[in-house]
Amino acid sequence: MNKTQLALLLMCGLSLQACSKTEHATTTAASQVQTEATPPSGIPLSEVGKMAIESNGKAALQQVLDQDSPNAYTVISVDHIKFINQDKNNKGLYNYTWNIRFKENASQNTLGCDDTDVIWDSDKNEVGAGIKNECMNVLEEAQNTPANNAQQSAAQGSPVRISLEPDVGQPNYFTNVNVQSTVDRLAVYGISVNRGNCQMLSDMKPNTHAVLSFGGVLKMGTRCRQSKIIEVTVATDQGNWTFNP
């Protein structure tokens, strides 16, 4: 084999190797393109936010209720979610309205409001819920309200007694409700003031209760003037008891 033939063979070999490498690189790149995640097309972010609120709105609202009044309320429903606009100052925030319903655990009354504000953060995919004062109104009273029975039972020997006092150092629309046990052991699950129209400010953790021994006192605050309080219901393991202080 002469030098010319050898050179031609070497050139062909290098050319085939380069073609093989190029083909392999092209195949790898195509594979990478196929496996990359792509966002859904044709769905506006405002609709994505609505779906996020439908999925996570109840949990977000329950968290807000538990922060203000742990174990006092249970979310029933969130619905009629309507997109309003995209925030002008923060393009990642989308504004909506919704209807919310939640139950006061002590009285079993249904509270809530319609067309109140809710926010979706598209950057974090988080729902921002809030509670306005008008959302604390009673929309439906429980059918088995214990008011009459409690008045009769109290005369026979109630396991609790209550007293009201100003919350010292706070504005005059804050009042403390003192619940005192008259039995050896009493579990208190919650307190309702004016059938849920006065917001409770509790230190009780969610899904827990306070246990009082004889003479023990549980102090719970409410956002209500003392002169405005006409009914207090205490939910216990020995029934619900209603008082008219």
Coordinates of N, CA and C in Angstrom, one line a residue:
M1 N 0.9 -1.2 0.0 CA 0.0 0.0 0.0 C 0.9 1.2 0.0
N2 N 0.6 2.1 -0.9 CA 1.5 3.3 -1.0 C 1.0 4.4 -0.1
K3 N 1.7 5.5 0.0 CA 1.4 6.6 0.9 C 0.1 7.3 0.6
T4 N -0.2 7.3 -0.7 CA -1.4 8.0 -1.1 C -2.6 7.3 -0.7
Q5 N -2.6 5.9 -0.9 CA -3.7 5.1 -0.4 C -3.9 5.2 1.1
L6 N -2.8 5.2 1.8 CA -2.9 5.2 3.3 C -3.5 6.5 3.8
A7 N -3.1 7.6 3.1 CA -3.7 8.9 3.5 C -5.1 9.0 3.2
L8 N -5.6 8.4 2.1 CA -7.0 8.4 1.8 C -7.8 7.6 2.8
L9 N -7.3 6.5 3.2 CA -8.0 5.7 4.2 C -8.1 6.4 5.5
L10 N -7.0 7.1 6.0 CA -7.1 7.9 7.2 C -8.1 9.0 7.1
M11 N -8.2 9.7 6.0 CA -9.1 10.8 5.9 C -10.6 10.2 5.9
C12 N -10.8 9.1 5.3 CA -12.2 8.5 5.4 C -12.5 8.1 6.8
G13 N -11.6 7.5 7.5 CA -11.8 7.1 8.9 C -12.2 8.3 9.7
L14 N -11.4 9.4 9.6 CA -11.7 10.5 10.4 C -13.1 11.1 10.1
S15 N -13.4 11.1 8.8 CA -14.7 11.7 8.4 C -15.8 10.9 8.9
L16 N -15.7 9.5 8.9 CA -16.8 8.7 9.5 C -16.9 8.9 11.0
Q17 N -15.8 9.1 11.7 CA -15.9 9.3 13.1 C -16.5 10.6 13.4
A18 N -16.2 11.7 12.7 CA -16.9 13.0 12.9 C -18.3 12.9 12.6
C19 N -18.8 12.2 11.6 CA -20.2 12.0 11.3 C -20.9 11.3 12.4
S20 N -20.2 10.3 13.0 CA -20.8 9.5 14.1 C -21.0 10.4 15.3
K21 N -20.0 11.2 15.6 CA -20.1 12.1 16.8 C -21.2 13.2 16.6
T22 N -21.3 13.7 15.3 CA -22.3 14.7 15.1 C -23.7 14.1 15.2
E23 N -23.9 12.9 14.7 CA -25.2 12.2 14.8 C -25.6 12.0 16.2
H24 N -24.6 11.5 17.1 CA -24.8 11.3 18.5 C -25.2 12.5 19.2
A25 N -24.5 13.6 18.9 CA -24.8 14.9 19.6 C -26.2 15.4 19.2
T26 N -26.6 15.2 17.9 CA -27.9 15.6 17.5 C -29.0 14.8 18.2
T27 N -28.8 13.5 18.3 CA -29.7 12.6 19.0 C -29.9 13.0 20.4
T28 N -28.8 13.3 21.1 CA -28.8 13.7 22.5 C -29.6 15.0 22.7
A29 N -29.3 15.9 21.9 CA -30.0 17.2 22.0 C -31.5 17.1 21.8
A30 N -31.9 16.2 20.8 CA -33.3 16.0 20.6 C -33.9 15.3 21.7
S31 N -33.2 14.4 22.4 CA -33.7 13.7 23.6 C -34.0 14.7 24.7
Q32 N -33.0 15.7 24.9 CA -33.2 16.7 25.9 C -34.3 17.6 25.7
V33 N -34.6 17.9 24.4 CA -35.7 18.8 24.1 C -37.0 18.1 24.4
Q34 N -37.1 16.8 24.2 CA -38.3 16.1 24.4 C -38.6 15.9 25.9
T35 N -37.6 15.8 26.7 CA -37.8 15.6 28.2 C -38.0 16.9 29.0
E36 N -37.8 18.1 28.4 CA -38.0 19.3 29.1 C -39.4 19.6 29.4
A37 N -39.8 20.0 30.6 CA -41.1 20.3 31.0 C -41.6 21.6 30.4
T38 N -42.8 21.6 29.9 CA -43.4 22.8 29.2 C -44.7 23.1 29.9
P39 N -45.0 24.4 30.1 CA -46.2 24.8 30.8 C -47.4 24.5 29.9
P40 N -48.6 24.3 30.5 CA -49.8 24.1 29.6 C -50.1 25.3 28.8
S41 N -50.5 25.1 27.6 CA -50.8 26.2 26.7 C -52.3 26.4 26.6
G42 N -52.6 27.7 26.4 CA -54.0 28.0 26.2 C -54.8 28.2 27.4
I43 N -54.2 28.1 28.6 CA -54.9 28.3 29.9 C -54.4 29.6 30.5
P44 N -55.2 30.7 30.6 CA -54.7 31.9 31.2 C -54.4 31.8 32.6
L45 N -53.5 32.6 33.1 CA -53.1 32.5 34.5 C -54.3 32.8 35.5
S46 N -55.2 33.6 35.0 CA -56.3 33.9 35.9 C -57.2 32.7 36.1
E47 N -57.2 31.8 35.1 CA -58.0 30.6 35.3 C -57.2 29.6 36.2
V48 N -55.9 29.6 36.0 CA -55.0 28.7 36.9 C -55.2 29.1 38.4
G49 N -55.3 30.5 38.6 CA -55.5 30.9 40.0 C -56.8 30.5 40.5
K50 N -57.9 30.5 39.7 CA -59.2 30.1 40.1 C -59.2 28.6 40.5
M51 N -58.5 27.8 39.8 CA -58.4 26.4 40.1 C -57.6 26.2 41.4
A52 N -56.6 27.0 41.6 CA -55.8 26.9 42.8 C -56.6 27.3 44.1
I53 N -57.5 28.3 43.9 CA -58.3 28.7 45.0 C -59.4 27.6 45.3
E54 N -59.9 27.0 44.3 CA -60.9 25.9 44.4 C -60.2 24.8 45.2
S55 N -58.9 24.5 44.9 CA -58.3 23.4 45.5 C -57.8 23.7 46.9
N56 N -57.2 24.9 47.2 CA -56.5 25.2 48.4 C -57.2 26.3 49.2
G57 N -58.3 26.8 48.8 CA -58.9 27.9 49.5 C -59.4 27.6 50.8
K58 N -60.1 26.4 51.0 CA -60.6 26.0 52.3 C -59.5 25.9 53.4
A59 N -58.4 25.3 53.0 CA -57.3 25.2 53.9 C -56.7 26.5 54.3
A60 N -56.6 27.5 53.3 CA -56.0 28.8 53.6 C -57.0 29.6 54.5
L61 N -58.3 29.5 54.3 CA -59.2 30.2 55.1 C -59.2 29.6 56.5
Q62 N -59.2 28.3 56.7 CA -59.1 27.6 58.0 C -57.9 28.1 58.8
Q63 N -56.8 28.2 58.1 CA -55.6 28.7 58.8 C -55.7 30.1 59.3
V64 N -56.4 31.0 58.6 CA -56.6 32.3 59.0 C -57.6 32.3 60.3
L65 N -58.6 31.5 60.2 CA -59.5 31.4 61.3 C -58.8 30.9 62.6
D66 N -58.0 29.9 62.4 CA -57.3 29.3 63.5 C -56.2 30.3 64.1
Q67 N -55.7 31.1 63.3 CA -54.7 32.1 63.9 C -55.4 33.1 64.8
D68 N -56.6 33.5 64.5 CA -57.3 34.5 65.3 C -58.0 33.8 66.5
S69 N -58.6 32.7 66.2 CA -59.4 32.0 67.2 C -59.3 30.5 67.1
P70 N -58.2 29.9 67.6 CA -57.9 28.5 67.4 C -59.1 27.6 67.9
N71 N -59.4 26.6 67.1 CA -60.4 25.6 67.4 C -61.8 26.2 67.6
A72 N -62.1 27.4 67.2 CA -63.4 28.0 67.4 C -64.3 27.9 66.1
Y73 N -63.7 27.7 64.9 CA -64.5 27.7 63.7 C -64.0 26.6 62.8
T74 N -65.0 26.1 62.0 CA -64.6 25.1 61.0 C -65.2 25.5 59.6
V75 N -64.3 25.6 58.6 CA -64.8 26.0 57.3 C -65.7 25.0 56.7
I76 N -66.8 25.5 56.1 CA -67.8 24.6 55.5 C -67.6 24.6 54.0
S77 N -67.5 25.8 53.4 CA -67.4 25.9 51.9 C -66.8 27.2 51.5
V78 N -66.2 27.1 50.3 CA -65.8 28.3 49.6 C -66.2 28.1 48.1
D79 N -66.9 29.1 47.6 CA -67.4 28.9 46.2 C -67.7 30.2 45.5
H80 N -68.3 30.2 44.3 CA -68.6 31.4 43.5 C -67.3 32.2 43.4
I81 N -66.2 31.6 43.0 CA -64.9 32.3 42.8 C -64.9 33.1 41.5
K82 N -64.7 34.4 41.6 CA -64.8 35.3 40.4 C -63.4 36.1 40.3
F83 N -62.9 36.0 39.1 CA -61.6 36.8 38.8 C -62.0 38.3 38.6
I84 N -61.2 39.2 39.3 CA -61.5 40.6 39.2 C -60.4 41.3 38.3
N85 N -59.2 41.2 38.7 CA -58.1 41.8 37.9 C -56.8 41.4 38.4
Q86 N -55.7 41.8 37.7 CA -54.4 41.5 38.0 C -53.8 42.8 38.7
D87 N -53.1 42.6 39.8 CA -52.6 43.7 40.6 C -51.7 44.6 39.7
K88 N -52.0 45.9 39.8 CA -51.2 46.8 38.9 C -49.7 47.0 39.4
N89 N -49.6 46.9 40.8 CA -48.2 47.1 41.3 C -47.4 45.9 41.4
N90 N -48.1 44.7 41.5 CA -47.4 43.4 41.6 C -48.1 42.5 40.6
K91 N -47.5 42.3 39.4 CA -48.1 41.5 38.4 C -48.3 40.0 38.7
G92 N -47.6 39.6 39.8 CA -47.8 38.2 40.3 C -49.0 38.0 41.1
L93 N -49.7 39.0 41.5 CA -50.9 38.9 42.3 C -52.2 39.0 41.5
Y94 N -53.1 38.1 41.7 CA -54.4 38.1 41.0 C -55.5 38.2 42.0
N95 N -56.4 39.2 41.8 CA -57.5 39.5 42.7 C -58.8 38.8 42.3
Y96 N -59.4 38.2 43.3 CA -60.7 37.4 43.1 C -61.7 37.8 44.2
T97 N -62.9 37.4 44.0 CA -63.9 37.4 45.1 C -64.5 36.0 45.3
W98 N -65.0 35.7 46.5 CA -65.6 34.4 46.7 C -66.6 34.5 47.8
N99 N -67.5 33.4 47.9 CA -68.4 33.3 49.0 C -67.8 32.3 50.0
I100 N -67.9 32.6 51.3 CA -67.3 31.7 52.3 C -68.4 31.4 53.4
R101 N -68.3 30.2 53.9 CA -69.2 29.8 55.0 C -68.4 29.0 55.9
F102 N -68.5 29.3 57.2 CA -67.9 28.5 58.3 C -68.8 28.4 59.5
K103 N -68.5 27.4 60.3 CA -69.4 27.1 61.4 C -68.7 27.4 62.7
E104 N -69.4 28.0 63.6 CA -68.9 28.3 65.0 C -69.0 27.0 65.8
N105 N -67.9 26.5 66.3 CA -68.0 25.1 66.9 C -68.9 25.1 68.2
A106 N -68.8 26.2 68.9 CA -69.5 26.2 70.2 C -71.0 26.3 70.0
S107 N -71.5 27.1 69.1 CA -73.0 27.3 68.9 C -73.5 26.5 67.7
Q108 N -72.6 26.1 66.8 CA -73.0 25.4 65.6 C -73.7 26.3 64.6
N109 N -73.6 27.6 64.9 CA -74.2 28.6 63.9 C -73.3 28.7 62.7
T110 N -73.9 29.0 61.6 CA -73.2 29.2 60.3 C -72.9 30.7 60.1
L111 N -71.7 31.1 59.9 CA -71.3 32.4 59.6 C -70.7 32.5 58.2
G112 N -70.5 33.8 57.7 CA -69.8 33.9 56.4 C -70.3 35.2 55.8
C113 N -69.9 35.3 54.5 CA -70.2 36.5 53.7 C -70.0 36.2 52.2
D114 N -70.6 37.0 51.3 CA -70.5 36.8 49.9 C -69.6 37.9 49.3
D115 N -69.0 37.5 48.1 CA -68.2 38.5 47.3 C -67.1 39.2 48.2
T116 N -66.5 38.5 49.0 CA -65.3 39.0 49.8 C -64.0 38.7 49.1
D117 N -63.0 39.5 49.4 CA -61.7 39.4 48.6 C -60.9 38.2 48.9
V118 N -60.2 37.7 47.9 CA -59.2 36.6 48.1 C -58.2 36.8 47.0
I119 N -56.9 36.5 47.3 CA -55.8 36.8 46.4 C -55.1 35.5 46.0
W120 N -54.6 35.4 44.8 CA -53.7 34.3 44.4 C -52.4 34.8 44.0
D121 N -51.3 34.3 44.6 CA -49.9 34.7 44.3 C -49.4 33.7 43.2
S122 N -49.3 34.1 42.0 CA -48.9 33.2 40.9 C -47.4 32.8 41.1
D123 N -46.6 33.7 41.7 CA -45.1 33.3 41.8 C -44.9 32.2 42.8
K124 N -45.7 32.2 43.9 CA -45.6 31.2 45.0 C -46.7 30.2 44.9
N125 N -47.7 30.4 44.0 CA -48.9 29.5 44.0 C -49.5 29.4 45.3
E126 N -49.7 30.5 46.0 CA -50.3 30.5 47.3 C -51.6 31.4 47.3
V127 N -52.6 30.9 48.1 CA -53.9 31.6 48.3 C -53.8 32.5 49.5
G128 N -54.2 33.8 49.3 CA -54.2 34.7 50.4 C -55.6 35.1 50.8
A129 N -56.0 34.5 51.9 CA -57.4 34.7 52.4 C -57.4 35.6 53.6
G130 N -58.6 36.3 53.8 CA -58.7 37.2 54.9 C -60.2 37.2 55.4
I131 N -60.4 37.7 56.6 CA -61.7 37.7 57.3 C -62.1 39.2 57.6
K132 N -63.1 39.7 56.9 CA -63.6 41.0 57.3 C -64.6 40.9 58.4
N133 N -64.9 42.1 59.0 CA -65.8 42.1 60.1 C -67.2 41.6 59.7
E134 N -67.6 42.0 58.5 CA -69.0 41.5 58.1 C -69.1 40.0 57.8
C135 N -67.9 39.4 57.7 CA -67.9 37.9 57.5 C -68.2 37.2 58.8
M136 N -68.2 37.9 60.0 CA -68.5 37.3 61.3 C -69.9 37.3 61.6
N137 N -70.8 37.7 60.7 CA -72.2 37.8 61.0 C -72.8 36.4 60.9
V138 N -73.8 36.1 61.8 CA -74.5 34.8 61.7 C -75.5 34.8 60.6
L139 N -75.3 33.8 59.7 CA -76.2 33.7 58.5 C -77.3 32.7 58.8
E140 N -77.0 31.7 59.6 CA -78.0 30.7 59.9 C -77.8 30.1 61.4
E141 N -78.8 30.2 62.2 CA -78.6 29.7 63.6 C -78.9 28.2 63.6
A142 N -78.1 27.6 64.5 CA -78.3 26.1 64.6 C -79.7 25.8 65.1
Q143 N -80.2 24.7 64.5 CA -81.6 24.3 64.9 C -81.7 23.8 66.3
N144 N -80.7 23.2 66.8 CA -80.7 22.7 68.2 C -80.1 23.6 69.1
T145 N -80.4 24.9 69.1 CA -79.8 25.9 70.0 C -80.1 25.5 71.4
P146 N -79.1 25.5 72.3 CA -79.3 25.0 73.7 C -79.8 26.1 74.6
A147 N -80.2 27.2 74.2 CA -80.5 28.3 75.1 C -81.6 28.0 76.1
N148 N -82.7 27.5 75.7 CA -83.8 27.2 76.6 C -83.4 26.1 77.6
N149 N -82.8 25.0 77.1 CA -82.4 23.9 77.9 C -81.3 24.3 78.9
A150 N -80.4 25.1 78.5 CA -79.3 25.6 79.4 C -79.9 26.4 80.5
Q151 N -80.9 27.2 80.3 CA -81.4 28.0 81.4 C -82.0 27.1 82.4
Q152 N -82.7 26.0 82.0 CA -83.3 25.1 83.0 C -82.2 24.3 83.7
S153 N -81.2 23.8 82.9 CA -80.2 23.0 83.5 C -79.3 23.8 84.4
A154 N -79.1 25.0 84.2 CA -78.3 25.8 85.1 C -78.9 25.9 86.5
A155 N -80.3 25.9 86.5 CA -80.9 25.9 87.8 C -80.7 24.6 88.5
Q156 N -80.5 23.5 87.8 CA -80.3 22.2 88.4 C -78.9 21.9 88.8
G157 N -78.0 22.8 88.4 CA -76.6 22.7 88.7 C -75.7 22.6 87.5
S158 N -75.3 23.8 87.0 CA -74.4 23.9 85.9 C -73.0 23.6 86.3
P159 N -72.2 22.9 85.4 CA -70.8 22.6 85.7 C -69.9 23.8 85.5
V160 N -70.4 24.9 85.0 CA -69.6 26.1 84.8 C -70.3 27.3 85.3
R161 N -69.6 28.3 85.6 CA -70.1 29.7 85.9 C -69.2 30.6 85.1
I162 N -69.7 31.8 84.7 CA -69.0 32.7 83.9 C -69.0 34.1 84.6
S163 N -68.0 34.9 84.2 CA -68.0 36.3 84.6 C -67.3 37.1 83.5
L164 N -67.6 38.4 83.4 CA -67.0 39.2 82.4 C -66.1 40.3 83.1
E165 N -65.1 40.7 82.4 CA -64.2 41.8 82.9 C -63.5 42.5 81.8
P166 N -63.2 43.8 81.9 CA -62.5 44.4 80.8 C -61.1 43.8 80.6
D167 N -60.6 43.8 79.4 CA -59.3 43.4 79.1 C -58.3 44.6 79.4
V168 N -57.7 44.6 80.5 CA -56.8 45.7 80.9 C -55.7 45.9 79.9
G169 N -55.5 47.2 79.6 CA -54.5 47.5 78.6 C -54.9 47.5 77.2
Q170 N -56.1 47.0 76.9 CA -56.6 46.9 75.6 C -57.7 48.0 75.3
P171 N -58.1 48.3 74.1 CA -59.2 49.2 73.8 C -60.5 48.7 74.5
N172 N -61.5 49.6 74.8 CA -62.6 49.2 75.6 C -63.6 48.2 74.8
Y173 N -63.3 47.9 73.6 CA -64.1 46.9 72.9 C -63.6 45.5 73.0
F174 N -62.6 45.3 73.9 CA -62.1 44.0 74.2 C -62.6 43.6 75.6
T175 N -63.1 42.4 75.7 CA -63.6 41.9 77.0 C -63.1 40.5 77.3
N176 N -62.8 40.2 78.5 CA -62.4 38.8 78.9 C -63.6 38.1 79.4
V177 N -63.8 36.9 79.0 CA -64.8 36.0 79.5 C -64.1 34.9 80.4
N178 N -64.5 34.9 81.7 CA -63.9 33.9 82.6 C -64.8 32.7 82.8
V179 N -64.4 31.5 82.5 CA -65.1 30.3 82.6 C -64.6 29.5 83.8
Q180 N -65.4 29.3 84.8 CA -64.9 28.6 86.0 C -65.6 27.3 86.2
S181 N -64.9 26.2 86.5 CA -65.5 24.9 86.7 C -66.1 24.7 88.1
T182 N -67.3 24.1 88.2 CA -67.9 23.8 89.5 C -67.9 22.3 89.7
V183 N -67.2 21.6 88.9 CA -67.1 20.1 89.0 C -65.6 19.7 89.1
D184 N -65.4 18.5 89.4 CA -64.0 18.0 89.6 C -63.2 18.1 88.3
R185 N -63.8 17.8 87.2 CA -63.1 17.8 85.9 C -64.0 18.2 84.8
L186 N -63.6 19.2 84.1 CA -64.5 19.7 83.0 C -63.6 20.1 81.8
A187 N -64.0 19.5 80.6 CA -63.3 19.8 79.4 C -64.1 20.9 78.6
V188 N -63.4 22.0 78.3 CA -64.1 23.1 77.6 C -63.6 23.1 76.2
Y189 N -64.5 23.1 75.2 CA -64.2 23.0 73.8 C -64.2 24.3 73.1
G190 N -65.0 25.3 73.6 CA -65.1 26.6 73.0 C -66.1 27.5 73.6
I191 N -66.1 28.7 73.2 CA -67.0 29.7 73.8 C -67.6 30.5 72.6
S192 N -68.9 30.8 72.7 CA -69.6 31.6 71.7 C -70.2 32.8 72.4
V193 N -69.9 34.0 71.9 CA -70.5 35.2 72.5 C -71.4 35.9 71.6
N194 N -72.6 36.2 72.1 CA -73.7 36.8 71.2 C -73.9 36.0 70.0
R195 N -73.9 34.6 70.1 CA -74.2 33.7 69.0 C -73.3 33.9 67.8
G196 N -72.0 34.1 68.2 CA -71.0 34.2 67.1 C -70.8 35.6 66.6
N197 N -71.6 36.6 67.0 CA -71.4 37.9 66.5 C -70.3 38.7 67.1
C198 N -69.7 38.2 68.2 CA -68.5 38.7 68.8 C -67.4 37.8 68.6
Q199 N -66.3 38.2 67.9 CA -65.2 37.4 67.6 C -64.4 37.0 68.8
M200 N -64.1 35.7 68.9 CA -63.3 35.2 70.1 C -61.8 35.3 69.8
L201 N -61.0 35.6 70.8 CA -59.6 35.7 70.7 C -59.0 34.7 71.6
S202 N -58.8 33.5 71.1 CA -58.4 32.3 72.0 C -57.0 31.9 71.9
D203 N -56.4 31.4 72.9 CA -55.1 30.9 72.9 C -55.1 29.4 72.8
M204 N -56.2 28.7 72.7 CA -56.3 27.3 72.6 C -55.8 26.9 71.2
K205 N -55.0 25.8 71.2 CA -54.5 25.3 69.9 C -55.6 24.6 69.1
P206 N -55.5 24.5 67.8 CA -56.5 23.8 67.0 C -56.7 22.4 67.4
N207 N -57.9 21.9 67.3 CA -58.3 20.5 67.6 C -57.9 20.1 69.0
T208 N -57.9 21.0 70.0 CA -57.7 20.7 71.4 C -58.8 21.3 72.3
H209 N -58.7 21.0 73.5 CA -59.6 21.6 74.5 C -58.9 21.8 75.8
A210 N -59.5 22.7 76.6 CA -58.9 23.0 77.9 C -59.6 22.2 79.0
V211 N -58.8 21.6 79.9 CA -59.4 20.8 81.0 C -59.2 21.6 82.3
L212 N -60.4 21.8 83.0 CA -60.4 22.5 84.3 C -60.7 21.6 85.4
S213 N -60.0 21.8 86.5 CA -60.4 21.1 87.8 C -61.3 21.9 88.5
F214 N -61.8 21.5 89.7 CA -62.8 22.2 90.5 C -62.2 23.6 90.8
G215 N -62.9 24.6 90.5 CA -62.5 26.0 90.8 C -61.6 26.6 89.7
G216 N -61.1 25.8 88.8 CA -60.2 26.3 87.7 C -60.9 27.3 86.8
V217 N -60.1 28.2 86.3 CA -60.7 29.3 85.5 C -60.0 29.3 84.1
L218 N -60.7 29.4 83.1 CA -60.2 29.6 81.7 C -60.6 31.0 81.3
K219 N -59.6 31.8 80.9 CA -59.9 33.2 80.5 C -59.7 33.3 79.0
M220 N -60.8 33.8 78.3 CA -60.7 33.9 76.9 C -61.2 35.3 76.5
G221 N -60.5 35.9 75.6 CA -60.9 37.3 75.1 C -61.9 37.3 74.0
T222 N -62.7 38.4 73.9 CA -63.6 38.6 72.8 C -63.5 40.0 72.3
R223 N -63.7 40.2 71.0 CA -63.7 41.5 70.5 C -65.1 42.1 70.5
C224 N -65.5 42.5 71.8 CA -66.9 43.0 72.0 C -66.9 43.8 73.3
R225 N -67.6 44.9 73.3 CA -67.7 45.7 74.5 C -68.5 44.9 75.6
Q226 N -68.1 45.0 76.8 CA -68.8 44.3 77.9 C -70.3 44.6 77.9
S227 N -70.6 45.9 77.7 CA -72.0 46.3 77.8 C -72.9 45.7 76.7
K228 N -72.2 45.2 75.6 CA -72.9 44.7 74.5 C -73.1 43.1 74.6
I229 N -72.5 42.5 75.5 CA -72.6 41.1 75.6 C -73.9 40.7 76.4
I230 N -74.8 39.9 75.7 CA -76.0 39.5 76.3 C -76.2 38.0 76.4
E231 N -75.3 37.3 75.7 CA -75.4 35.8 75.8 C -74.0 35.2 75.6
V232 N -73.7 34.2 76.4 CA -72.4 33.5 76.3 C -72.8 32.0 76.3
T233 N -72.3 31.2 75.4 CA -72.5 29.8 75.3 C -71.1 29.1 75.5
V234 N -71.1 28.2 76.4 CA -69.8 27.4 76.7 C -70.0 26.0 76.3
A235 N -69.2 25.5 75.3 CA -69.3 24.1 74.9 C -68.4 23.2 75.7
T236 N -68.9 22.2 76.4 CA -68.1 21.3 77.3 C -68.4 19.9 77.0
D237 N -67.7 19.0 77.7 CA -67.9 17.6 77.6 C -69.2 17.2 78.3
Q238 N -69.8 18.1 79.1 CA -71.0 17.8 79.8 C -72.2 18.6 79.2
G239 N -72.0 19.0 77.9 CA -73.1 19.7 77.2 C -72.8 21.1 77.0
N240 N -73.6 21.8 76.2 CA -73.5 23.2 75.9 C -74.3 24.0 76.9
W241 N -73.8 25.1 77.5 CA -74.4 25.9 78.5 C -74.5 27.3 78.1
T242 N -75.7 27.9 78.2 CA -75.8 29.3 77.7 C -76.2 30.2 78.9
F243 N -75.6 31.3 79.0 CA -75.8 32.3 80.1 C -76.1 33.6 79.6
N244 N -76.9 34.4 80.3 CA -77.2 35.8 80.0 C -76.7 36.7 81.1
P245 N -75.4 37.1 80.9 CA -74.7 37.9 82.0 C -75.3 39.3 82.1

